CSV table of C-alpha atoms in Angstrom, one decimal:
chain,number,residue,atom,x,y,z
A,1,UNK,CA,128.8,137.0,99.5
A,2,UNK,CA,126.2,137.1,102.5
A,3,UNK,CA,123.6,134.8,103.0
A,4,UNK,CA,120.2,135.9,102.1
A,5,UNK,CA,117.9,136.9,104.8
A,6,UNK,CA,115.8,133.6,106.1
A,7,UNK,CA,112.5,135.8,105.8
A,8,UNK,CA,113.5,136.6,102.1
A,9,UNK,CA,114.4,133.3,101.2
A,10,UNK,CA,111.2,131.6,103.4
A,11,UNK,CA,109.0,134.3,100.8
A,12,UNK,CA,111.1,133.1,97.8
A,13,UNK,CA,109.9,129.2,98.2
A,14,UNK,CA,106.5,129.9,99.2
A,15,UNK,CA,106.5,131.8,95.6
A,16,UNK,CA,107.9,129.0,94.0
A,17,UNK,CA,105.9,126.2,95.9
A,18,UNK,CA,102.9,128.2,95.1
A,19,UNK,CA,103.9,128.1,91.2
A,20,UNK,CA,104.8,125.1,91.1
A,21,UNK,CA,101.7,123.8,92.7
A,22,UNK,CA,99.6,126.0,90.2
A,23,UNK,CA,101.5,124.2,87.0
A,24,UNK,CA,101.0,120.9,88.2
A,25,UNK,CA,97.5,121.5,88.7
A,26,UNK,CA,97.2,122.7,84.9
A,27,UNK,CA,98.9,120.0,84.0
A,28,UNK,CA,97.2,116.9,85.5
A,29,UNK,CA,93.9,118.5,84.5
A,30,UNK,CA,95.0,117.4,80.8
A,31,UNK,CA,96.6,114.0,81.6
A,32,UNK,CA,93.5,111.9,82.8
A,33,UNK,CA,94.6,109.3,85.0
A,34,UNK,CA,94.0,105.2,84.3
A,35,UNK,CA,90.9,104.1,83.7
A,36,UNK,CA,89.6,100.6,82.0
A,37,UNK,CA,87.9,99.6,79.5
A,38,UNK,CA,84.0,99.6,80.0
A,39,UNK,CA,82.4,96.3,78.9
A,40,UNK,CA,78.6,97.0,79.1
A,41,UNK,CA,77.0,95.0,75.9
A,42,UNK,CA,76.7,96.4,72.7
A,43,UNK,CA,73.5,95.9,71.8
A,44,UNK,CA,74.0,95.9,68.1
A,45,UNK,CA,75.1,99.2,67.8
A,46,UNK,CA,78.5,98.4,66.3
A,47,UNK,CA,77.4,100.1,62.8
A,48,UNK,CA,77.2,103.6,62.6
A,49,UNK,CA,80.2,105.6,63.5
A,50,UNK,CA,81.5,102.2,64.9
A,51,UNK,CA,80.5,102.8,68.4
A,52,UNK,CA,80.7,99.8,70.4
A,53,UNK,CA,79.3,98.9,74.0
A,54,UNK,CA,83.3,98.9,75.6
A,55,UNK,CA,83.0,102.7,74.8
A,56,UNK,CA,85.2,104.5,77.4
A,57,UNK,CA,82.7,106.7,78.2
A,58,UNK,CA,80.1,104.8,79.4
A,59,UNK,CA,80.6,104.1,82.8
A,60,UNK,CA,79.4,101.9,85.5
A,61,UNK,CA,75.4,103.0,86.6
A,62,UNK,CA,74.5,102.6,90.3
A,63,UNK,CA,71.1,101.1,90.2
A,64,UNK,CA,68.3,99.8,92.4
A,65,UNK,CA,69.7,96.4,91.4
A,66,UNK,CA,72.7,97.5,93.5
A,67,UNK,CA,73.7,96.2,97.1
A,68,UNK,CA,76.6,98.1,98.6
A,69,UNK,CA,78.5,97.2,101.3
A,70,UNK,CA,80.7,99.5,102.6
A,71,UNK,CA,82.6,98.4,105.8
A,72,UNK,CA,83.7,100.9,108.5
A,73,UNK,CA,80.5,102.5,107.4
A,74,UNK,CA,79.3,104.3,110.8
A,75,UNK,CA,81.8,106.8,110.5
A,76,UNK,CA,84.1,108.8,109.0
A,77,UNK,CA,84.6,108.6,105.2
A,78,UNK,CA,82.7,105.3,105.1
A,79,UNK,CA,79.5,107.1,106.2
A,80,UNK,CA,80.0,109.5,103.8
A,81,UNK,CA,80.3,106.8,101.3
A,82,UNK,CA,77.5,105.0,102.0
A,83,UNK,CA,75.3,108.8,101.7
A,84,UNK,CA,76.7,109.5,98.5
A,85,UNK,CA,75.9,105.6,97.2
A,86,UNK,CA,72.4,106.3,98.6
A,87,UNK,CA,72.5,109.8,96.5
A,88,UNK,CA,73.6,107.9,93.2
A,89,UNK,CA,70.5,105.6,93.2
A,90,UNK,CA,71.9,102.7,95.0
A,91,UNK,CA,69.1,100.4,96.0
A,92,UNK,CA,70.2,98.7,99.1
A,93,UNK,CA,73.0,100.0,101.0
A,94,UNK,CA,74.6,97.6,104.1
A,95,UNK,CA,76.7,99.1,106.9
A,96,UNK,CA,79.4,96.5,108.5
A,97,UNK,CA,81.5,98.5,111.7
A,98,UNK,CA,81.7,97.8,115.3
A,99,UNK,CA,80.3,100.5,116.8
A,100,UNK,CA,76.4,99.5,116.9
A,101,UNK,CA,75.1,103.5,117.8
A,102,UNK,CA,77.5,104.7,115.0
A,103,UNK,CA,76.2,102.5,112.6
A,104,UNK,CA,72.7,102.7,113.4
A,105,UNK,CA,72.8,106.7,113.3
A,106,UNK,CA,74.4,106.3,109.6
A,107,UNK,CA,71.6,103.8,108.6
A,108,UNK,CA,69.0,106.0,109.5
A,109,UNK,CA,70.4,109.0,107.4
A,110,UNK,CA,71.1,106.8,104.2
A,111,UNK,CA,67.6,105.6,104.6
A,112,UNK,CA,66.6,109.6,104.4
A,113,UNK,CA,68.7,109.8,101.3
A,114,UNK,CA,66.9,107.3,99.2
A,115,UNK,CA,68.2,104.1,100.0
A,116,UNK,CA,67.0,100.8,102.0
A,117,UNK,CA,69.6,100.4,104.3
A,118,UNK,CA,70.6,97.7,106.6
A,119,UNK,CA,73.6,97.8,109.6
A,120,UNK,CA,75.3,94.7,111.1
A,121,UNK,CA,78.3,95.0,114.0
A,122,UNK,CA,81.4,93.0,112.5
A,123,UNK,CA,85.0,93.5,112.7
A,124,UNK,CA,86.3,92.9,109.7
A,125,UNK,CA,89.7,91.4,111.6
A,126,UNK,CA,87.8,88.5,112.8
A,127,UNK,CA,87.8,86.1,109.5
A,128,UNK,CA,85.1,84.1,111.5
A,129,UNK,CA,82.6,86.8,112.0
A,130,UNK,CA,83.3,88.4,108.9
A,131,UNK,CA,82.2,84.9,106.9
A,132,UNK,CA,79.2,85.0,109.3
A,133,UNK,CA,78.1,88.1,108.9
A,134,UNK,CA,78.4,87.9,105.1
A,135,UNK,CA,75.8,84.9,104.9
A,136,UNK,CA,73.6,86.6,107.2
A,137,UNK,CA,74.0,89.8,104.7
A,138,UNK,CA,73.2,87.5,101.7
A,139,UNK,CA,70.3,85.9,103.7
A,140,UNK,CA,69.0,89.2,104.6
A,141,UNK,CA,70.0,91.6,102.0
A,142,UNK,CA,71.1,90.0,98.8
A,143,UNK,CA,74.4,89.5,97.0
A,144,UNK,CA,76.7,92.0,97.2
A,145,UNK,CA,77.6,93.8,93.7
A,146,UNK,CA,80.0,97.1,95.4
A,147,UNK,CA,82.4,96.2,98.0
A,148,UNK,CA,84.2,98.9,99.8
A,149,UNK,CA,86.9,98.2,102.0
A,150,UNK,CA,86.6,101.1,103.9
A,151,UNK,CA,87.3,100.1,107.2
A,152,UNK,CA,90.8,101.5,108.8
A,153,UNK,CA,93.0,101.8,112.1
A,154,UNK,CA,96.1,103.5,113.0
A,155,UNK,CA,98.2,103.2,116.4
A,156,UNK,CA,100.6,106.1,114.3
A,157,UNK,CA,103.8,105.4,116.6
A,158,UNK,CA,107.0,104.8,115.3
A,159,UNK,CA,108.6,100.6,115.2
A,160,UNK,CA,110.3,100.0,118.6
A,161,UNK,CA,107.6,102.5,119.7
A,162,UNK,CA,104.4,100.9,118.7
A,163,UNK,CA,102.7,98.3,121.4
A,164,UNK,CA,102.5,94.6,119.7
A,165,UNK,CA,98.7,94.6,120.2
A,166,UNK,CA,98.1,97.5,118.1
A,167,UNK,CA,100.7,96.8,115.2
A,168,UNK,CA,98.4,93.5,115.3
A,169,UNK,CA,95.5,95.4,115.5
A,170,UNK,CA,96.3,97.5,112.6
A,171,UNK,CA,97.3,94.7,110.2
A,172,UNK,CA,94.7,92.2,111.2
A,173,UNK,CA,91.9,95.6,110.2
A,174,UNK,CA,93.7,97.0,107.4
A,175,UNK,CA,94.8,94.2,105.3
A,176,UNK,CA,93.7,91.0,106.4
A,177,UNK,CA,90.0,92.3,106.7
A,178,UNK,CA,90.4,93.0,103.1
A,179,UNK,CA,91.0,89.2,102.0
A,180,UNK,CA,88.6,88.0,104.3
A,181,UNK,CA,86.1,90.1,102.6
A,182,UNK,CA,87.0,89.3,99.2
A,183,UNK,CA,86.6,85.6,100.3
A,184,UNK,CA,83.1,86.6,101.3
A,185,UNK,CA,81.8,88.5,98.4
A,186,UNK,CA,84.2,88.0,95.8
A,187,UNK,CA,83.0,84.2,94.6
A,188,UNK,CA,79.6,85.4,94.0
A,189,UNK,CA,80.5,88.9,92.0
A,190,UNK,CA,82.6,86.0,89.6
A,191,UNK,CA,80.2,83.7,88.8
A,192,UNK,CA,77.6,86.3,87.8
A,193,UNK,CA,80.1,88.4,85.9
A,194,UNK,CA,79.3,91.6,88.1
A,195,UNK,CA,80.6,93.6,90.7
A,196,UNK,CA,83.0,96.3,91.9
A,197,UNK,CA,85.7,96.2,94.5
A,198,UNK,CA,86.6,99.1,96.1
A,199,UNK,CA,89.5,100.1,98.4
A,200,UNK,CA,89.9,103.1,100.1
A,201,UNK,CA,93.9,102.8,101.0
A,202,UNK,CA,95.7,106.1,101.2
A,203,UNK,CA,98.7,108.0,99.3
A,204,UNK,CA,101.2,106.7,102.4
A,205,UNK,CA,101.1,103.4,100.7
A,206,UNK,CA,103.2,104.6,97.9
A,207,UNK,CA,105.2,107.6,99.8
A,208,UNK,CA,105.3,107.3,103.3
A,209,UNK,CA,106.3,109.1,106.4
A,210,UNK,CA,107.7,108.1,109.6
A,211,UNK,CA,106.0,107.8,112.9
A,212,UNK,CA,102.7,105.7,111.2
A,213,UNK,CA,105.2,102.6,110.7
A,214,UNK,CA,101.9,100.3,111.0
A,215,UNK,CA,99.7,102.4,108.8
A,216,UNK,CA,102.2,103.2,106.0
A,217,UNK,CA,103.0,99.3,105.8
A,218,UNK,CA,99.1,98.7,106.0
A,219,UNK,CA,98.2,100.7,103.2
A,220,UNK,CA,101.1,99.2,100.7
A,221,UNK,CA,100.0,95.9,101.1
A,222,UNK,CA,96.4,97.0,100.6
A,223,UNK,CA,97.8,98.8,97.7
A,224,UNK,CA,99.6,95.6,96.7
A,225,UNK,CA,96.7,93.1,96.9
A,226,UNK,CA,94.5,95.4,95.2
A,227,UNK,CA,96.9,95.5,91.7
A,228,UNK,CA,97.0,91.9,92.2
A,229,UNK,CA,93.9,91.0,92.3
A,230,UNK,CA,92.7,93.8,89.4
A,231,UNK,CA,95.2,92.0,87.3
A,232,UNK,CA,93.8,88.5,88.0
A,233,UNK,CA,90.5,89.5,87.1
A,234,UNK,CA,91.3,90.6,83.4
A,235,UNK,CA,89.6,87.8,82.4
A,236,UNK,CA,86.5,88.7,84.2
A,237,UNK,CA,85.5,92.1,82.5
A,238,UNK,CA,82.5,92.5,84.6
A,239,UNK,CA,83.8,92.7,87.9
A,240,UNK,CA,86.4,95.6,88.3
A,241,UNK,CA,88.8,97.5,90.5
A,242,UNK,CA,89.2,100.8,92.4
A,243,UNK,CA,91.8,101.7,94.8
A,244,UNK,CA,91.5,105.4,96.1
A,245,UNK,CA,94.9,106.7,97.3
A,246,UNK,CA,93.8,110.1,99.3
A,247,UNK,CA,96.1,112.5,101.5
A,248,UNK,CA,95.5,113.5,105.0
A,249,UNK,CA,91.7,113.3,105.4
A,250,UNK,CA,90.1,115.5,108.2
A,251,UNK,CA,88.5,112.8,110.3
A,252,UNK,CA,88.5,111.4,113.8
A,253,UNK,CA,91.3,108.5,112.9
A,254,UNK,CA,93.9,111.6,112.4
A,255,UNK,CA,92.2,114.5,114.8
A,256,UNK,CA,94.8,116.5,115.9
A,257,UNK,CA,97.3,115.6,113.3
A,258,UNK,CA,99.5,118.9,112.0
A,259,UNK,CA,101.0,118.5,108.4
A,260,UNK,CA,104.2,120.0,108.1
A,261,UNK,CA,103.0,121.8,104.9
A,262,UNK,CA,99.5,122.2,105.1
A,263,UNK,CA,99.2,125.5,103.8
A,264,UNK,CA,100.5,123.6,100.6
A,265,UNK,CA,98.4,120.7,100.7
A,266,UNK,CA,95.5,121.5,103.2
A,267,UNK,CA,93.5,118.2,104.8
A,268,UNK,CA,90.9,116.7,102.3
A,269,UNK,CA,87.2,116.8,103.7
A,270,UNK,CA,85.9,113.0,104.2
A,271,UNK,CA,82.7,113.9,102.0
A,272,UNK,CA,85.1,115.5,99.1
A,273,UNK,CA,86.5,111.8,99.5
A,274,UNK,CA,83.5,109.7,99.6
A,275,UNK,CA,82.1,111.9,96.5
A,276,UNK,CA,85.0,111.7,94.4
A,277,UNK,CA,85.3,107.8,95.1
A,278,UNK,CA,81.8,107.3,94.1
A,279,UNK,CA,82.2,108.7,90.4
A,280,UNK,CA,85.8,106.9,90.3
A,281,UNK,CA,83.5,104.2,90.7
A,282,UNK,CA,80.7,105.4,87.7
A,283,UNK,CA,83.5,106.1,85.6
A,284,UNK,CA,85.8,102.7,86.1
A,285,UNK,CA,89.2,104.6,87.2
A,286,UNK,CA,91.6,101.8,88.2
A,287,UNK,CA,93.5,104.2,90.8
A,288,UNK,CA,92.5,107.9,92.3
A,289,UNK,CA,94.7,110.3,93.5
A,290,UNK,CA,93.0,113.1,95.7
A,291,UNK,CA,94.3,115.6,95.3
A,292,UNK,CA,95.9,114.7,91.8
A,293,UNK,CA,99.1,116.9,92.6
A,294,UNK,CA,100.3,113.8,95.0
A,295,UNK,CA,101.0,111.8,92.1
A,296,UNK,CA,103.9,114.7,92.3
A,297,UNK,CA,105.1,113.3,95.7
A,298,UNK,CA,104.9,109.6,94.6
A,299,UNK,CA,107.3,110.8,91.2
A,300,UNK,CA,110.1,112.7,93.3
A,301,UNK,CA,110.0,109.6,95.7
A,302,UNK,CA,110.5,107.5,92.4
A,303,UNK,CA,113.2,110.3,91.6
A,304,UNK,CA,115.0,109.7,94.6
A,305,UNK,CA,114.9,106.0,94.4
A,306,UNK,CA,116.9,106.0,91.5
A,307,UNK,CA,119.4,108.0,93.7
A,308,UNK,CA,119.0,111.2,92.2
A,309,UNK,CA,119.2,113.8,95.7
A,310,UNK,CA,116.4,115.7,95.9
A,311,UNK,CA,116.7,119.5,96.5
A,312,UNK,CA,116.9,120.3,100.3
């Protein structure tokens, strides 16, 4: 028997990606990924229809009372993030990065949108100035009620590639920064009984590629802090989780950067990302997919864990 042409076969998967693609979409659209409990209080109305205040669909507000803190939050998807808290009603938004003309150009646009807005230079890999800068923020600002750790690197090289410097770099930014924040900001969210983490870690963490060795690894122990630490605060209803897993996002940390099937799964836009992180937040979802089809990359990965070979 001879071998089917390579353009008839190349039309053949596209057709079946594209279906494929098309179901999955119909699909997740009915399954409604996790989302907690709300605990707002019930204020008596327990008796008719039995409606209490943990009902799901009230979700968290974003309020005047609100300070946000959003680091890496001069560019990129954290300026984005910080615009669409501003949109939502946030009263105070703070800007942490360490680029000061960045972050002053973003501060001047949230204050446009609606929001007081204040900007302080801090790497977030620098436990020192991060503790600093956080009692200068309270001092200044207020306590913080919505942390986002935003703030990223990538060196994207592979292992015996990658210069010791920047696999430091990367780690120090992209995971450390995180528990030096929640040092920060964390102890006061607790002993009011309010507040909202929020990481922005990517969908590498759970399926990655190679040639980002120190951002794949990065983003799964982000990814691994951030289920710990939702689980630990179970007791503490008030203060809750999000981690946002997105794909490929089209900023200036992955300029230039070609996706092997990006006609499949095209390059997210950062304010599509920022948006969709913002009502994860208003509706308490524990973990976001963008797009939702990735959970289908993270289940064939599971697939071929198990040591079932995946088609080729």
């Amino acid at each position: 028997m001879s071998r089917p042409r390579a353009p008839l076969a190349r039309l053949a998967a596209c057709l079946l990606a594209w279906l494929a693609r098309t179901a999955l979409r119909a699909a997740l659209r009915l399954v409604p990924l996790p989302r907690r409990r709300s605990f707002h209080k019930n204020n008596n109305n327990d008796d008719k229809g039995g409606r209490g205040g943990d009902d799901r669909r009230n979700g968290r507000e974003i309020g005047a009372d609100d300070v946000v803190l959003v680091t890496g939050g001069g560019r990129g998807i954290g300026r984005w993030l910080a615009l669409e808290f501003a949109r939502q009603g946030a009263g105070k938004v703070v800007l942490w990065g360490r680029t000061e003309e960045t972050l002053r150009t973003t501060c001047a646009e949230v204050r446009q949108a609606g929001s007081d807005c204040w900007y302080f230079v801090c790497d977030v890999a620098d436990r020192h100035a991060v503790y600093r800068q956080a009692q200068v923020t309270r001092q200044k600002v207020g306590e913080v009620t919505v942390l986002v750790n935003n703030a990223g690197v990538v060196a994207g090289h592979s292992l015996l590639n990658i210069d010791d410097e920047a696999l430091l770099s990367t780690e120090h930014v992209n995971v450390l920064g995180h528990f030096w924040t929640l040092k920060a900001f964390l102890p006061s969210m607790l002993s009011c009984g309010h507040g909202h983490v929020v990481c922005v870690s990517s969908v590498l963490a759970l399926t990655a590629l190679p040639g980002a060795i120190d951002y794949c690894t990065s983003k799964a122990a982000a990814f691994g802090l951030m289920e710990s630490l939702s689980l630990g605060l179970e007791s503490t209803p008030g203060v809750r989780t999000t981690t946002v897993l997105p794909y490929l996002t089209d900023t200036d940390m992955f300029r230039g950067v070609k996706p092997r099937f990006s006609w499949l799964f095209p390059p997210l836009h950062a304010e599509l990302v920022a948006r969709r992180t913002v009502e994860a937040v208003k509706r308490d979802e524990a973990v976001v997919f963008m797009p939702r089809s990735m959970v289908l990359l993270v289940l064939m990965k599971s697939v071929q864990c198990w040591g079932v070979p995946l088609p080729k």
